[in-house]
Coordinates of N, CA and C in Angstrom, one line a residue:
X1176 N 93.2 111.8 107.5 CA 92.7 112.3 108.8 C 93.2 111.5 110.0
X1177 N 93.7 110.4 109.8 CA 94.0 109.7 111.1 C 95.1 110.3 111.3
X1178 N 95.9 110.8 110.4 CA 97.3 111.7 111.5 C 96.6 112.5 111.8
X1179 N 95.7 113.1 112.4 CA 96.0 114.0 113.5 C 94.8 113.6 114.7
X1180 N 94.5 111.7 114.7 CA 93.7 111.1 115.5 C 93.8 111.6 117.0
X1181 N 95.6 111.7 117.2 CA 96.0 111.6 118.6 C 95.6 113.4 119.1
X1182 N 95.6 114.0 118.5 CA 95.4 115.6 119.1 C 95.0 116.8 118.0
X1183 N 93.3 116.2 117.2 CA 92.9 116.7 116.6 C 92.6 118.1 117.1
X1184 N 92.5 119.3 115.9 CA 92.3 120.8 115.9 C 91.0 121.1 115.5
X1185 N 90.6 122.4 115.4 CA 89.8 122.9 114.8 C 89.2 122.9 113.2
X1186 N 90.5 122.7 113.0 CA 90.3 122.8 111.1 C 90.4 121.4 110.9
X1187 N 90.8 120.1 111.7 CA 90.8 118.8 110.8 C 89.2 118.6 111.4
X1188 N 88.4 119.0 112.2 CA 87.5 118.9 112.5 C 86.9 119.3 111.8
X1189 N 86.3 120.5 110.9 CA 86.4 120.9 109.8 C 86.2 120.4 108.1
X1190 N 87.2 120.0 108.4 CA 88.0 118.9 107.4 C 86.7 117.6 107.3
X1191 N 87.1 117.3 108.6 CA 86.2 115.9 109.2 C 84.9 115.9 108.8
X1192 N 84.0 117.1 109.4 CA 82.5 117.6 108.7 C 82.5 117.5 107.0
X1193 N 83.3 118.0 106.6 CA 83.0 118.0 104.9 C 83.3 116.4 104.7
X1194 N 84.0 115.8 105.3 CA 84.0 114.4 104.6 C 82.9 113.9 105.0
X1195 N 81.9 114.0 105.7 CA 80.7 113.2 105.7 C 79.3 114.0 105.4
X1196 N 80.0 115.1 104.9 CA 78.8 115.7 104.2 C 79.0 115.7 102.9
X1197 N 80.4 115.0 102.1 CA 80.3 114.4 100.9 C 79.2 112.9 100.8
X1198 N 80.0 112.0 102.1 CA 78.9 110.6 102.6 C 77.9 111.0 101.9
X1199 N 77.2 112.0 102.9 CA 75.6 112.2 103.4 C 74.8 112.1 101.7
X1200 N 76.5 113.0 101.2 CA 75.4 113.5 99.5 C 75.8 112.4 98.2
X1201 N 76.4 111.1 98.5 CA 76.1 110.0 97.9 C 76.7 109.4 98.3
X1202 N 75.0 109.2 99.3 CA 74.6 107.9 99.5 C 74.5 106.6 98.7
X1203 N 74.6 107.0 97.5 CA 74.2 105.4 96.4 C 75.6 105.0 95.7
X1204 N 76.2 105.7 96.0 CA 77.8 104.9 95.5 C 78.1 103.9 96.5
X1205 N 78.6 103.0 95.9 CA 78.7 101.6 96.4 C 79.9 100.7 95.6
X1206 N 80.0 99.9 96.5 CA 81.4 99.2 95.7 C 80.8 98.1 95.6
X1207 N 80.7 97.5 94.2 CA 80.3 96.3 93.9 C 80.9 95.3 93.1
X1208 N 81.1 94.0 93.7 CA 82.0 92.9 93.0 C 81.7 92.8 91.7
X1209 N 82.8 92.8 91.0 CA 82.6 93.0 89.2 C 83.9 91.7 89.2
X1210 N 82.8 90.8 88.6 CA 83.5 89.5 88.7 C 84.8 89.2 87.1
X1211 N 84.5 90.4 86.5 CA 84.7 90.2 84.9 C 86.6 90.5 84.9
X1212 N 87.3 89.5 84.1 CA 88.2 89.8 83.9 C 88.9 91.0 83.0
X1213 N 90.1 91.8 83.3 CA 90.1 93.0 82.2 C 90.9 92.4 81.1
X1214 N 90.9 93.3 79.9 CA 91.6 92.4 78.7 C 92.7 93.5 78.7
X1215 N 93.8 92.9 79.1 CA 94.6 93.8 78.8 C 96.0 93.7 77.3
X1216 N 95.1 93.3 77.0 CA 96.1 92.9 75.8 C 96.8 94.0 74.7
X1217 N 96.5 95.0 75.0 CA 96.3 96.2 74.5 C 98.3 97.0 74.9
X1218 N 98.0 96.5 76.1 CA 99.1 96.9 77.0 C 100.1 96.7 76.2
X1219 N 101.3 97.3 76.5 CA 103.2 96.9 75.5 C 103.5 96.7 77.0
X1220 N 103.7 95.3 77.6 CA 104.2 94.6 78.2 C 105.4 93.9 77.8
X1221 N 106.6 94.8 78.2 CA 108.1 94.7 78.3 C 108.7 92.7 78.8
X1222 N 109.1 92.5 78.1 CA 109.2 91.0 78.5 C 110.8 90.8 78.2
X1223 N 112.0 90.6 79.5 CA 112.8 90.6 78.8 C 113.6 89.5 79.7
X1224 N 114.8 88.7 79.8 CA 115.3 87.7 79.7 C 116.1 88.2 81.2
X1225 N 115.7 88.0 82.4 CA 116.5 89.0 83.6 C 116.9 87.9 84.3
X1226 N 118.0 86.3 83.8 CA 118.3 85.1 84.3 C 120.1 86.1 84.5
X1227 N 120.7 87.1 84.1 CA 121.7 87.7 84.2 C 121.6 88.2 85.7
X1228 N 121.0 89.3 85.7 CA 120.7 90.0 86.7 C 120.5 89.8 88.1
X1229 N 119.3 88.7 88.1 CA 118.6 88.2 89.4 C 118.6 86.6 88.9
X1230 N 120.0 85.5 89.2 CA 119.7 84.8 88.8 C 118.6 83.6 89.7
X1231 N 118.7 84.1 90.9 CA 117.8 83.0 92.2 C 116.5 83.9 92.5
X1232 N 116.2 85.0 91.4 CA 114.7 85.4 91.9 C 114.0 84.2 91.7
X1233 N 112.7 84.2 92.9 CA 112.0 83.0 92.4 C 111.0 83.8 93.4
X1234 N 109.5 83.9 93.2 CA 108.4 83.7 94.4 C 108.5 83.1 95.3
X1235 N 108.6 83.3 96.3 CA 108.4 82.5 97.6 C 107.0 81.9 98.0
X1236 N 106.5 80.4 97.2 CA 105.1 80.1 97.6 C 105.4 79.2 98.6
X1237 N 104.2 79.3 99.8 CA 104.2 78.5 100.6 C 104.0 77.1 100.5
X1238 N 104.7 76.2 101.5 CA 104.4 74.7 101.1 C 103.9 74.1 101.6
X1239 N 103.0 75.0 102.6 CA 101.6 73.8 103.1 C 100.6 75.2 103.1
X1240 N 100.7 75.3 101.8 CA 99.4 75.8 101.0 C 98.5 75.3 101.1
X1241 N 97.3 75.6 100.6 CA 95.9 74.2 100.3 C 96.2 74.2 98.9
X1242 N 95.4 72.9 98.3 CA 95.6 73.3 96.7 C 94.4 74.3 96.3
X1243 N 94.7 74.8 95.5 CA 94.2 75.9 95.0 C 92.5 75.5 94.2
X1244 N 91.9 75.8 94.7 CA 90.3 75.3 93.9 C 89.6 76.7 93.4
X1245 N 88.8 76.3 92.3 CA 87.5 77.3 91.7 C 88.9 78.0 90.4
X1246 N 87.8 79.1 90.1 CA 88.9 80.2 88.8 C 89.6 80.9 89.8
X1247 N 90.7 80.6 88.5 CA 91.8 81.5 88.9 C 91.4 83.1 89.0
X1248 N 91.7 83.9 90.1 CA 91.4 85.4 89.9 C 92.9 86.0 89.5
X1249 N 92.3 87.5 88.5 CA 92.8 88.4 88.5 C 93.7 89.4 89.5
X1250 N 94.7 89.7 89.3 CA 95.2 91.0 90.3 C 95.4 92.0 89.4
X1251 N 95.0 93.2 90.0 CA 95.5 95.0 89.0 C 95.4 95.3 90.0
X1252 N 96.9 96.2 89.8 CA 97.1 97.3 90.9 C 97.5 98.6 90.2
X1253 N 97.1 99.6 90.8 CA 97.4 100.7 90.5 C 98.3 101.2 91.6
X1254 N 99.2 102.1 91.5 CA 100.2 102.9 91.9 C 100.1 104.9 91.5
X1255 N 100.8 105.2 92.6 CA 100.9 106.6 92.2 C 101.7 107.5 93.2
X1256 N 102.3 108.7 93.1 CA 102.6 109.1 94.5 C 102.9 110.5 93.8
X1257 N 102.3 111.7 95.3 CA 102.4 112.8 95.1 C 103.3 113.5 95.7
X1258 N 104.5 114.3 94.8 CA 105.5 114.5 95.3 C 105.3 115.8 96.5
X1259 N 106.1 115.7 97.3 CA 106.0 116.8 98.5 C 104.8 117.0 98.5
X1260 N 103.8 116.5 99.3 CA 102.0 117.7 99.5 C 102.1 117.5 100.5
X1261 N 102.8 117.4 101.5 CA 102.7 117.8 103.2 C 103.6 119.0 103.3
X1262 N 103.1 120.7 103.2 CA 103.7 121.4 103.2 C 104.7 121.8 104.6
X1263 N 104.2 120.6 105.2 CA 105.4 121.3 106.9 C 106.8 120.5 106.5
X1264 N 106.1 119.0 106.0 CA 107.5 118.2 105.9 C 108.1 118.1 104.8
X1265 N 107.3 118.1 103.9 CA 107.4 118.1 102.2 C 107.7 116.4 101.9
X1266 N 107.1 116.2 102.6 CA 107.1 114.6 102.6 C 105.7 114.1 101.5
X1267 N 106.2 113.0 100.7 CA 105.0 112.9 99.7 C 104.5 112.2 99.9
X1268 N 103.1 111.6 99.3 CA 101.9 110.9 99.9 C 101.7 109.4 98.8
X1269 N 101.4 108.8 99.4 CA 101.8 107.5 98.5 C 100.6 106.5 98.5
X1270 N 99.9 106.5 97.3 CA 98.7 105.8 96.8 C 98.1 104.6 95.9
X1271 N 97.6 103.9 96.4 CA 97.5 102.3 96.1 C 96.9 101.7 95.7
X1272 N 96.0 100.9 94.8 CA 94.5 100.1 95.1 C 94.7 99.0 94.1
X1273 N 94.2 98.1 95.0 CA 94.0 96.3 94.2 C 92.7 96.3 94.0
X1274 N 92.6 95.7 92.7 CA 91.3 94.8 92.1 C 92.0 94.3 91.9
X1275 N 90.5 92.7 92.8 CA 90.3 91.3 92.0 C 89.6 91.4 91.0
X1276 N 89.8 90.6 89.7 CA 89.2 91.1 88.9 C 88.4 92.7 89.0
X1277 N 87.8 92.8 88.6 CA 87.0 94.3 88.6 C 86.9 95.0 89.9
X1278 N 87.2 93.9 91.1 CA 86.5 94.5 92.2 C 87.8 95.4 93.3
X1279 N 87.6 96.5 94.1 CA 88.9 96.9 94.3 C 88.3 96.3 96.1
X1280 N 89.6 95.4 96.1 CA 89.8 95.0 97.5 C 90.7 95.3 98.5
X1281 N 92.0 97.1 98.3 CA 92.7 96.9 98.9 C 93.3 98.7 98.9
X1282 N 93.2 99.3 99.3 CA 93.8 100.9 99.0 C 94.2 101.4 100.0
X1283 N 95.4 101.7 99.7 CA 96.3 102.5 100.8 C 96.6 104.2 100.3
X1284 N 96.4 105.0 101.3 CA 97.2 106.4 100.8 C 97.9 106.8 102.2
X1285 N 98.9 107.1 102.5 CA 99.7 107.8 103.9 C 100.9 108.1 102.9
X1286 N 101.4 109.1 104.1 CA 102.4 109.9 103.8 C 103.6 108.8 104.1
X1287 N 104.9 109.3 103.1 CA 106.3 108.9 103.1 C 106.7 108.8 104.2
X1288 N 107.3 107.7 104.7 CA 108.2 108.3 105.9 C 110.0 108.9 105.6
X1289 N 110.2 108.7 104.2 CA 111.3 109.8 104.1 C 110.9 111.1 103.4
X1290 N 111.7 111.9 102.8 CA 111.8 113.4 101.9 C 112.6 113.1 101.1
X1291 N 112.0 113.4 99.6 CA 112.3 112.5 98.3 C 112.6 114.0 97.7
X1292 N 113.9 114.3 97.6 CA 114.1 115.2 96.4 C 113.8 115.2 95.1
X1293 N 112.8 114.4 94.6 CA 112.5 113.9 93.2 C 111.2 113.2 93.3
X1294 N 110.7 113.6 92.0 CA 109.1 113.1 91.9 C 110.0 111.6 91.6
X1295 N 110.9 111.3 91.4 CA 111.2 109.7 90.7 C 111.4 109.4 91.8
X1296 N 112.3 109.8 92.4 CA 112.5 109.1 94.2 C 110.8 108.9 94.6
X1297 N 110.1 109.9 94.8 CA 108.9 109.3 95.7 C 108.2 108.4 94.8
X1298 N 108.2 108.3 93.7 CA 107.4 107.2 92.5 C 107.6 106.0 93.1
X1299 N 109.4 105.8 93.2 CA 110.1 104.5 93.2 C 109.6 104.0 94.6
X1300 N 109.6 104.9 95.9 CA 109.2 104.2 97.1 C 107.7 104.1 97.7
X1301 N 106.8 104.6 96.5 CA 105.6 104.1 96.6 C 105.3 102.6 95.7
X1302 N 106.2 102.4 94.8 CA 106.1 101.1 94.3 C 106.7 100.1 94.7
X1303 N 108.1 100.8 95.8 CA 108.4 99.6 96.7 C 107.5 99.2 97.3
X1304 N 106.2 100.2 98.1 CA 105.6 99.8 99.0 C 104.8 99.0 98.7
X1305 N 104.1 99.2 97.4 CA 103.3 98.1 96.4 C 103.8 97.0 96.3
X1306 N 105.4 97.0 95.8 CA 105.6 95.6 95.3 C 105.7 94.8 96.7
X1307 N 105.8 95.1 97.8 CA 105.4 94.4 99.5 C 104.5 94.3 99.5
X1308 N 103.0 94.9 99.1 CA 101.8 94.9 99.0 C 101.4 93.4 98.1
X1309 N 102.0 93.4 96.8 CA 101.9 92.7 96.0 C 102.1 91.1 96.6
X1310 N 103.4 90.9 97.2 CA 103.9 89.6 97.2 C 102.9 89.6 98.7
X1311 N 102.7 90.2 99.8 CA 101.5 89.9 100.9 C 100.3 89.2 100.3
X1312 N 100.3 90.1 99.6 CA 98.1 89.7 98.9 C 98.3 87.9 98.3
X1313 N 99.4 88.0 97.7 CA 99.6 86.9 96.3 C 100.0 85.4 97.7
X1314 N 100.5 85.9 98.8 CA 100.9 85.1 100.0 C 99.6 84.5 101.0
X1315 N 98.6 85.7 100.9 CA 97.6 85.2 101.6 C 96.4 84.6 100.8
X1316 N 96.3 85.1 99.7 CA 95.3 84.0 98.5 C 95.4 82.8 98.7
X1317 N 97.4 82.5 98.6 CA 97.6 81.3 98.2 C 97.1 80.7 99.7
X1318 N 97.1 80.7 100.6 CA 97.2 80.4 101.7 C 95.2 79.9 102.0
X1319 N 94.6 80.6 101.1 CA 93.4 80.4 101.2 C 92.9 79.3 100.2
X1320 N 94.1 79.2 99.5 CA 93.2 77.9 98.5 C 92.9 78.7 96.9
X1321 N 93.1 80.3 96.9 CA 92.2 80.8 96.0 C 93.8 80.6 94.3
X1322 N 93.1 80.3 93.5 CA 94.1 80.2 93.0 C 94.8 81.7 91.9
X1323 N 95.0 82.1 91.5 CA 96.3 83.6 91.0 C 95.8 83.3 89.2
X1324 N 95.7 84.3 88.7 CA 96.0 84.3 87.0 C 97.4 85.0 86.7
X1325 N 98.4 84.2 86.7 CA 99.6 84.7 86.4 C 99.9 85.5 86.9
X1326 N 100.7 86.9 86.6 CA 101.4 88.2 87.7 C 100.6 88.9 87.5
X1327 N 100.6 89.8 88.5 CA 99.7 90.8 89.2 C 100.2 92.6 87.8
X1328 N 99.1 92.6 87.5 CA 99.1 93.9 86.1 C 99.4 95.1 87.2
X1329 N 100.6 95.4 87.5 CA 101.2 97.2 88.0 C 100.9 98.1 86.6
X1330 N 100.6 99.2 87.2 CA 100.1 100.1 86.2 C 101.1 101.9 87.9
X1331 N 101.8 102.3 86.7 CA 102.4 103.9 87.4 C 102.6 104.4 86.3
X1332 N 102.3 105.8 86.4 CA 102.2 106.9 85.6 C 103.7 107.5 85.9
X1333 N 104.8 107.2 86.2 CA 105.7 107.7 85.8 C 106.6 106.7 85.1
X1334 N 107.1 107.6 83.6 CA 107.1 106.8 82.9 C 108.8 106.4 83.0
X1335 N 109.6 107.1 83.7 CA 111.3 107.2 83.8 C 111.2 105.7 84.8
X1336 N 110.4 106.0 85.8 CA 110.2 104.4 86.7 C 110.1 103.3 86.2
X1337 N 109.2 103.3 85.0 CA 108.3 101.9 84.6 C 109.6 101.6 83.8
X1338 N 110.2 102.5 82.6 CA 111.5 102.0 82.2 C 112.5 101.5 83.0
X1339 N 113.0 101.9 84.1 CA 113.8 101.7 84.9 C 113.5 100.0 85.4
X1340 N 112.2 99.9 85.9 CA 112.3 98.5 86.9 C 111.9 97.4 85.7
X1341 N 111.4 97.9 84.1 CA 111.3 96.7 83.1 C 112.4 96.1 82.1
X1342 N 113.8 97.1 82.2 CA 114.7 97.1 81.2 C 116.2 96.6 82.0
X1343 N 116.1 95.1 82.1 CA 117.2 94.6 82.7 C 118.9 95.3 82.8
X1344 N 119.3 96.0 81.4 CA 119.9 96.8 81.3 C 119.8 98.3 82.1
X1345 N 119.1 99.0 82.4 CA 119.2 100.5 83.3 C 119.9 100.3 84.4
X1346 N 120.7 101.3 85.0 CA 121.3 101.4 86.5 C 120.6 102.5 86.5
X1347 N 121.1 102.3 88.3 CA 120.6 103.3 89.1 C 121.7 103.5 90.1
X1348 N 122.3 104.5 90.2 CA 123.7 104.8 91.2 C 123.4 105.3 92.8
X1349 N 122.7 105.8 93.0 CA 121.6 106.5 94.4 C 121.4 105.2 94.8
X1350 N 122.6 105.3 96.2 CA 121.9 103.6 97.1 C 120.5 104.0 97.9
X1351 N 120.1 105.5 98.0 CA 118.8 105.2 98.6 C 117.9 105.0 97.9
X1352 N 117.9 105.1 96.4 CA 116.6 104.7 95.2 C 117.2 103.9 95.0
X1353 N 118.2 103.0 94.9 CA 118.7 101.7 94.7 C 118.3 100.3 95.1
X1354 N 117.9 100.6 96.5 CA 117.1 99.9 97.3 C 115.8 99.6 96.6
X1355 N 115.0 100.6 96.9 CA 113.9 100.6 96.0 C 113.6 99.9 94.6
X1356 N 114.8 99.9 93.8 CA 114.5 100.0 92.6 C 114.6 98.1 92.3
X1357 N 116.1 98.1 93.3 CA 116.4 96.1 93.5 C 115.2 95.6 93.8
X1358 N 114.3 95.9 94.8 CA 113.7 95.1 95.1 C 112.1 95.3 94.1
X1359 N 111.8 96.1 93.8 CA 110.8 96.1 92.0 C 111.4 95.3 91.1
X1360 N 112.7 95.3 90.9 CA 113.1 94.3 89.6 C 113.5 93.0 90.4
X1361 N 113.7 92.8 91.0 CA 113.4 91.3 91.2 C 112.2 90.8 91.8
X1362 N 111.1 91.8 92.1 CA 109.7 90.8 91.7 C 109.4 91.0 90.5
X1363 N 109.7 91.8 89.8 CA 109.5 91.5 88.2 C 110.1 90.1 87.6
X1364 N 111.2 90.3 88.2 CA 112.2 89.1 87.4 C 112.1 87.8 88.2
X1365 N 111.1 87.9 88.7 CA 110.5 86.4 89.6 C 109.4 86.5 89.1
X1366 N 108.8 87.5 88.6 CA 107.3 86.6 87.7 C 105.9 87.4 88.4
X1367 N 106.2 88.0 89.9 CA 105.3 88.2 90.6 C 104.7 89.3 89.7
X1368 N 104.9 90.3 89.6 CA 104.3 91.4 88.8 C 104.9 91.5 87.6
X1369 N 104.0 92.7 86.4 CA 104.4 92.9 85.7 C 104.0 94.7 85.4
X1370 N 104.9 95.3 84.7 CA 104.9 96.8 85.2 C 104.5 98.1 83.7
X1371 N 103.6 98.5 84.0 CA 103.4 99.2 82.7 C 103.2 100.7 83.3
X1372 N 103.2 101.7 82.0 CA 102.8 102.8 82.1 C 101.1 103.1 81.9
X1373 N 100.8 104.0 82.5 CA 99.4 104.5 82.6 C 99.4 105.9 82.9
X1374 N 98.6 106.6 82.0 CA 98.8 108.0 82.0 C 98.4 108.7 83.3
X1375 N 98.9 109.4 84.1 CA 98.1 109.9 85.1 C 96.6 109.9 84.9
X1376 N 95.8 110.4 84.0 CA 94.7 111.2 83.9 C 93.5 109.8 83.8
X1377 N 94.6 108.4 84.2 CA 93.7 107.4 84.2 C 94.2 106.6 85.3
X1378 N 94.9 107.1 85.7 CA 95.8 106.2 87.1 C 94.8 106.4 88.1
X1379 N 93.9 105.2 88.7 CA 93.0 105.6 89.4 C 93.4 106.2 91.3
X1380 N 94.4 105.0 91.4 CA 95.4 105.9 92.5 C 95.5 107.4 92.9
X1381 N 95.6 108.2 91.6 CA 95.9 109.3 92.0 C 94.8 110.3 93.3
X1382 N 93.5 109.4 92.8 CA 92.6 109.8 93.9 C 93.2 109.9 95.6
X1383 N 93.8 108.8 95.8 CA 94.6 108.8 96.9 C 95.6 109.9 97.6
X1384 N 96.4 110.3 96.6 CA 97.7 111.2 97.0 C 97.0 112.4 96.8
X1385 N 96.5 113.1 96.4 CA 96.1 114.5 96.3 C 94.8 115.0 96.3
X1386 N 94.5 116.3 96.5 CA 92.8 117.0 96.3 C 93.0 116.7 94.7
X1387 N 91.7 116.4 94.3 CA 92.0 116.5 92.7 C 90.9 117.4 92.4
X1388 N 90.9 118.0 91.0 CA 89.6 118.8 90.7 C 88.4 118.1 90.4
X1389 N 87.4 118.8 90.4 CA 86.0 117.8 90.4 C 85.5 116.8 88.9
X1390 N 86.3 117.6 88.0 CA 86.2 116.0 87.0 C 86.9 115.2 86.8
X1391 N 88.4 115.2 87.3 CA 89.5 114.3 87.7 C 88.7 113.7 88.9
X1392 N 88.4 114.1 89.9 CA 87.4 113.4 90.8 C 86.5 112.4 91.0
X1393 N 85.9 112.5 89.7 CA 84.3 112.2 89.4 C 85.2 111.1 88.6
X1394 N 85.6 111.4 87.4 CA 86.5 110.4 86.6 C 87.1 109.1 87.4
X1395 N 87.7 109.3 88.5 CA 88.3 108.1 89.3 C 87.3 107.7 90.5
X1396 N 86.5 108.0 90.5 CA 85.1 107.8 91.3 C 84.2 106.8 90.0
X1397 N 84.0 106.8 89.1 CA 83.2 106.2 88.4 C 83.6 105.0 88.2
X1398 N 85.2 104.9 87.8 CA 86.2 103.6 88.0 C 86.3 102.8 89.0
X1399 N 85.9 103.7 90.2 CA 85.7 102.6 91.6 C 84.6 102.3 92.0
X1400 N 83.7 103.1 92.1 CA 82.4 102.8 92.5 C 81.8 102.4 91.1
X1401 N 80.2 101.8 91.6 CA 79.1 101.8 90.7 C 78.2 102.5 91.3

């Protein structure tokens, strides 16, 4: 709704009433710190040798950090992006959310600022935007003292992507998904994240990019709130 903050209409106004007459009708959802670590061990976490490829990836940590005190926290991020659903521009909508540990501290959804002829194209530049999301968050923790549990768990439901940015071997010839793609595998191949598949129908993100139907709804509502 904030695109149309500057010279709102009739119908986002509209729009605007039903979103706070969902508010009005729960009231008791609430986001509550869930301190618990997830086990993700379950996961097939791609682990592969990328000193070829990206030989000077490295994290960039700061050096007048504080040292890092208390437990180490958790990062999970979800990812997602809906191809073309701005019917004027056909521009896609690109959707985000961090938990610390359990708790989600961070969700972005806005539209593309390019037109992605491919659901892979718009996948790849919503995970660029994440993996900038990624190394920010991991930049201001450290900066607070808090200390990191190893890379940050990426989870995208497109599965041609997740192969693409975990298999040191794949090319990509498109310098404009090329871009994108360099810069996901070399925070992979610096350690900062790590990249798996997640079926849409659990990708909590998806909440973000699209209207969904009311048990897909409720389903990614129950995962965020308590």
């Amino acid at each position: 709704m904030s695109r149309y903050a500057a010279a709102p209409r009739e119908d986002q106004l509209t729009k605007l009433l039903g979103i706070f007459a969902y508010i009005k009708k729960h009231l008791q959802s609430r986001l509550v710190f869930d301190f618990r670590t997830r086990d993700w061990s379950s996961i097939n976490w791609l682990n592969h040798d990328w000193k070829e490829y990206y030989p000077e990836a490295h994290e960039g940590i700061p050096s007048n950090a504080p040292p890092p005190r208390g437990k180490a926290v958790q990062i999970n991020m979800f990812c997602d992006a809906s191809h073309a659903t701005d019917l004027i521009t056909r521009r896609s909508t690109t959707g985000i959310i961090f938990f610390l540990q359990g708790t989600p501290i961070v969700w972005y959804s806005k539209r593309q600022n390019t037109v992605e002829s491919s659901t892979f194209g718009s996948e790849f530049v919503a995970l660029k935007i994440a993996t900038e999301m990624v190394e920010g968050l991991r930049y201001r923790l450290r900066m607070m003292g808090v200390p990191i549990d190893g890379e940050v768990n990426t989870f995208c439901d497109n599965d041609s992507v997740v192969k693409n940015v975990t298999n040191p071997a794949s090319t990509l010839s498109k310098k404009h998904n090329a871009i994108a793609y360099h810069k996901v595998r070399e925070s992979v191949a610096a350690g900062t994240q790590r990249i798996a598949y997640e079926p849409g129908r659990y990708n909590v993100a998806d909440i973000l990019t699209k209207i969904l139907s009311g048990p897909s709804f409720k389903s990614c509502c129950d995962r965020i709130f308590q």
